[in-house]
PDB file of C-alpha atoms in Angstrom:
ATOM      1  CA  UNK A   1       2.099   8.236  -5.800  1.00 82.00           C
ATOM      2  CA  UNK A   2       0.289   5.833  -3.361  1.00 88.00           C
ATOM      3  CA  UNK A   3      -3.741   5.229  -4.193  1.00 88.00           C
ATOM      4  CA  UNK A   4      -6.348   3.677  -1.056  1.00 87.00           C
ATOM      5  CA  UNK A   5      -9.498   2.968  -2.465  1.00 86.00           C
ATOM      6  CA  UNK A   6     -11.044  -0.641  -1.244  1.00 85.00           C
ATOM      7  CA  UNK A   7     -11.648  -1.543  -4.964  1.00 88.00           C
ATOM      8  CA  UNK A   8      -7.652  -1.982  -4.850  1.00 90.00           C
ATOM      9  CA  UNK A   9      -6.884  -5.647  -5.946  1.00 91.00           C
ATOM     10  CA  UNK A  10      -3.442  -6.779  -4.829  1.00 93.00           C
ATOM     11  CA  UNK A  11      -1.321  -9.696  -5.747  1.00 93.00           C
ATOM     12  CA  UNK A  12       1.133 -11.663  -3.632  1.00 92.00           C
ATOM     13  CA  UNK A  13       4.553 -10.380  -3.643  1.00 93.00           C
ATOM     14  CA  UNK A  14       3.137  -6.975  -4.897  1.00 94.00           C
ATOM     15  CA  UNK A  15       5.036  -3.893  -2.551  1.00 94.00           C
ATOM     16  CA  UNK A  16       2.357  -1.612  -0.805  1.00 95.00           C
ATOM     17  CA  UNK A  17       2.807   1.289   1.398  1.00 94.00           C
ATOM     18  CA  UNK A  18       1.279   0.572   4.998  1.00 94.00           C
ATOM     19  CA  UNK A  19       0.051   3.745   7.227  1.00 88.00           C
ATOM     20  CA  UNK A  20       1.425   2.983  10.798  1.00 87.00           C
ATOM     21  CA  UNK A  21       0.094   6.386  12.164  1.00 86.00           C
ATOM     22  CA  UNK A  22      -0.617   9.249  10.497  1.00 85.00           C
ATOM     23  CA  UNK A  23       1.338  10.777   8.319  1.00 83.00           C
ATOM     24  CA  UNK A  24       3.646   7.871   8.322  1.00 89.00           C
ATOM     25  CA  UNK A  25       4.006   5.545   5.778  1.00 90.00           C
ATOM     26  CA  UNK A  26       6.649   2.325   5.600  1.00 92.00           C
ATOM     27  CA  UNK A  27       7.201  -0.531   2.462  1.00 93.00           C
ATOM     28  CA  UNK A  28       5.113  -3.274   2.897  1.00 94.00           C
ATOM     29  CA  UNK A  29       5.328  -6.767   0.749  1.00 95.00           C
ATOM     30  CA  UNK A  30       1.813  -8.775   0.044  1.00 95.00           C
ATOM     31  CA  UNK A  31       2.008 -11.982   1.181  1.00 94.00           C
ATOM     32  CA  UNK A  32      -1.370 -12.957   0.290  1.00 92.00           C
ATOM     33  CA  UNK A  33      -5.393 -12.271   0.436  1.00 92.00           C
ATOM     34  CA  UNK A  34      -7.735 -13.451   2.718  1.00 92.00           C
ATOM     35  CA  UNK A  35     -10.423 -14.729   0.631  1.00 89.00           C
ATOM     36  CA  UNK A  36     -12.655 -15.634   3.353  1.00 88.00           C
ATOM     37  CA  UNK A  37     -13.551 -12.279   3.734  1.00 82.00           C
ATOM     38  CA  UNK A  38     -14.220 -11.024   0.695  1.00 89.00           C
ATOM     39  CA  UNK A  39     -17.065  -8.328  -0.558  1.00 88.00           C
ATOM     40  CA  UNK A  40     -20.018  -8.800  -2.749  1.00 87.00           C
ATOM     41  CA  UNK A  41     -18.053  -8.306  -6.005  1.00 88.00           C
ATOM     42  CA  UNK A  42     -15.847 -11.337  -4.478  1.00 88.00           C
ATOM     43  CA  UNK A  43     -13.185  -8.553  -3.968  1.00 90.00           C
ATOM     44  CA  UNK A  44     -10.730  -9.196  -0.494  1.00 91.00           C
ATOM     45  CA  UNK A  45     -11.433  -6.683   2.211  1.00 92.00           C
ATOM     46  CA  UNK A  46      -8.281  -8.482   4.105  1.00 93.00           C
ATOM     47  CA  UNK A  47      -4.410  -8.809   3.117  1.00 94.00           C
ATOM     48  CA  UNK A  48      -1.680 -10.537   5.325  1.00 95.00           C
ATOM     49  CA  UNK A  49       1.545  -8.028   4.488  1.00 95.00           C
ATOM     50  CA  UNK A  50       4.800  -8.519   5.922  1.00 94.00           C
ATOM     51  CA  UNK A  51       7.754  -6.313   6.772  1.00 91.00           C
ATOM     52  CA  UNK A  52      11.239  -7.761   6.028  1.00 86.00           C
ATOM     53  CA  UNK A  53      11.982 -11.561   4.672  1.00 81.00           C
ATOM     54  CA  UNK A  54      12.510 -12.184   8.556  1.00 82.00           C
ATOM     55  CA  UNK A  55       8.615 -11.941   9.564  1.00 81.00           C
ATOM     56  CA  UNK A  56       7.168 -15.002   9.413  1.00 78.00           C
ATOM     57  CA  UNK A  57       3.768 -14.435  10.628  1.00 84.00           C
ATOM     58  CA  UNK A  58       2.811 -11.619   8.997  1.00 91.00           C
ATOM     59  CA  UNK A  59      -0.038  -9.188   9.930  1.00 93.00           C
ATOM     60  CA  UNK A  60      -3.350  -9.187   8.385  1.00 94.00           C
ATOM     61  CA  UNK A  61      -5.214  -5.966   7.398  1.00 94.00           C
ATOM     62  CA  UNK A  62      -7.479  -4.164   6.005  1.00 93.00           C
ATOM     63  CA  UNK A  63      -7.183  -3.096   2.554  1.00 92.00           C
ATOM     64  CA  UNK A  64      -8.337   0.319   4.070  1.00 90.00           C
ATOM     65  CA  UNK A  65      -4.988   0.036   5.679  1.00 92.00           C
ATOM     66  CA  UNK A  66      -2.733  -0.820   2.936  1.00 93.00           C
ATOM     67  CA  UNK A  67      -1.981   2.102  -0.546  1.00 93.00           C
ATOM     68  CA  UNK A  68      -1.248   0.842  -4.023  1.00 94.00           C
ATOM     69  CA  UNK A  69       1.931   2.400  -5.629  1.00 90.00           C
ATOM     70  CA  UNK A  70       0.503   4.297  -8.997  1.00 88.00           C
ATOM     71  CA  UNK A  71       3.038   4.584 -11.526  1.00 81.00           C
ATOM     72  CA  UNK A  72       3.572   7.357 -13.398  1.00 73.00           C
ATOM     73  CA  UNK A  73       5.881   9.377 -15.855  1.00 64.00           C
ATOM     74  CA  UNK A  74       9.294   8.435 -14.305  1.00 53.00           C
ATOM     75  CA  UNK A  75      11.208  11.694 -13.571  1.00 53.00           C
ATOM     76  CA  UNK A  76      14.936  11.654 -14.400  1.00 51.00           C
ATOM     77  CA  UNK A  77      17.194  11.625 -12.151  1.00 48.00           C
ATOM     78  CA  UNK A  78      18.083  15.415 -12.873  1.00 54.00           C
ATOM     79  CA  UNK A  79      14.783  16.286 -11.959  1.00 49.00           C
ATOM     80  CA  UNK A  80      14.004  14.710  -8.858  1.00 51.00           C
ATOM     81  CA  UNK A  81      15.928  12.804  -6.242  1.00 52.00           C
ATOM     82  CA  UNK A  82      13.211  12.734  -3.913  1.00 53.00           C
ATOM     83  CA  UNK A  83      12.324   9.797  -1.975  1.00 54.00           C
ATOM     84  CA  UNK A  84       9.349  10.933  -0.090  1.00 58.00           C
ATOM     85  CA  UNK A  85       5.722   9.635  -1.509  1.00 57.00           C
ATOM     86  CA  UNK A  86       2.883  11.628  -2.199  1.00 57.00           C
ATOM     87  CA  UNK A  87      -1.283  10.005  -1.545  1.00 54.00           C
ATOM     88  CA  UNK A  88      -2.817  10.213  -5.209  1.00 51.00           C
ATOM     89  CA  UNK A  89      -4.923  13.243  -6.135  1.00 48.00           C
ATOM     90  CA  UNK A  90      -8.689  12.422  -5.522  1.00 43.00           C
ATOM     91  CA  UNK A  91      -8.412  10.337  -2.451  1.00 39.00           C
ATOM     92  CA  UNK A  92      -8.778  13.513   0.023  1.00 38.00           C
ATOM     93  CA  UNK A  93      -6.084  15.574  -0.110  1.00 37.00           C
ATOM     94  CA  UNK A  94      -2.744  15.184  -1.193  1.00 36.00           C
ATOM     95  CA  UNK A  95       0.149  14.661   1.233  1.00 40.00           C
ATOM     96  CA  UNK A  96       3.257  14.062   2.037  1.00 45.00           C
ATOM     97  CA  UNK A  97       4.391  10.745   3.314  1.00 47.00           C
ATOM     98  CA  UNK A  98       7.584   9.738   5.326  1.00 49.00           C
ATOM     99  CA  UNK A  99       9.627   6.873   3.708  1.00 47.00           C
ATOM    100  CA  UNK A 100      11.745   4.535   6.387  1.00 44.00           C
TER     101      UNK A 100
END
């Protein structure tokens, strides 16, 4: 299941999901906060991500922007074979999300 809620801490390294348009999440690797922008509780607001091992740069955003991977009971492979991931119940509805 992936979880957005801005009280979401991330670590570097750490593999998020990142919306690109609606509907469509891709994998996403943390590279690192931006602690100059932080909120009240000293929490980042800001996260540079990066795509493949190939992107330097990196692209900063919001932590609006970015979901947290919430681990769960892990099915058997019997049971499910499923790839696609699914946003957390309690943040809005749940949905299904593309996986590239």
């Amino acid at each position: 299941r992936l979880d957005q809620d801005y009280k979401n801490l991330f670590r570097a390294d750490e593999w998020v999901g990142y919306e690109v348009e609606e509907g469509k999440v891709i994998f996403a690797k943390v590279v690192l906060p931006v602690m100059e922008d932080c909120d009240e509780n000293g929490r980042p607001m800001w996260y540079v991500i990066c795509f493949s091992k190939e992107d330097e740069e990196g692209k900063k955003v919001s932590v609006l922007e970015i979901y947290k991977f919430i681990r769960g009971k892990v099915p058997s492979v019997e049971t499910s074979d499923s790839q696609e991931l699914e946003v957390a119940e309690g943040i809005g509805q749940s949905v299904q999300r593309d996986v590239q």
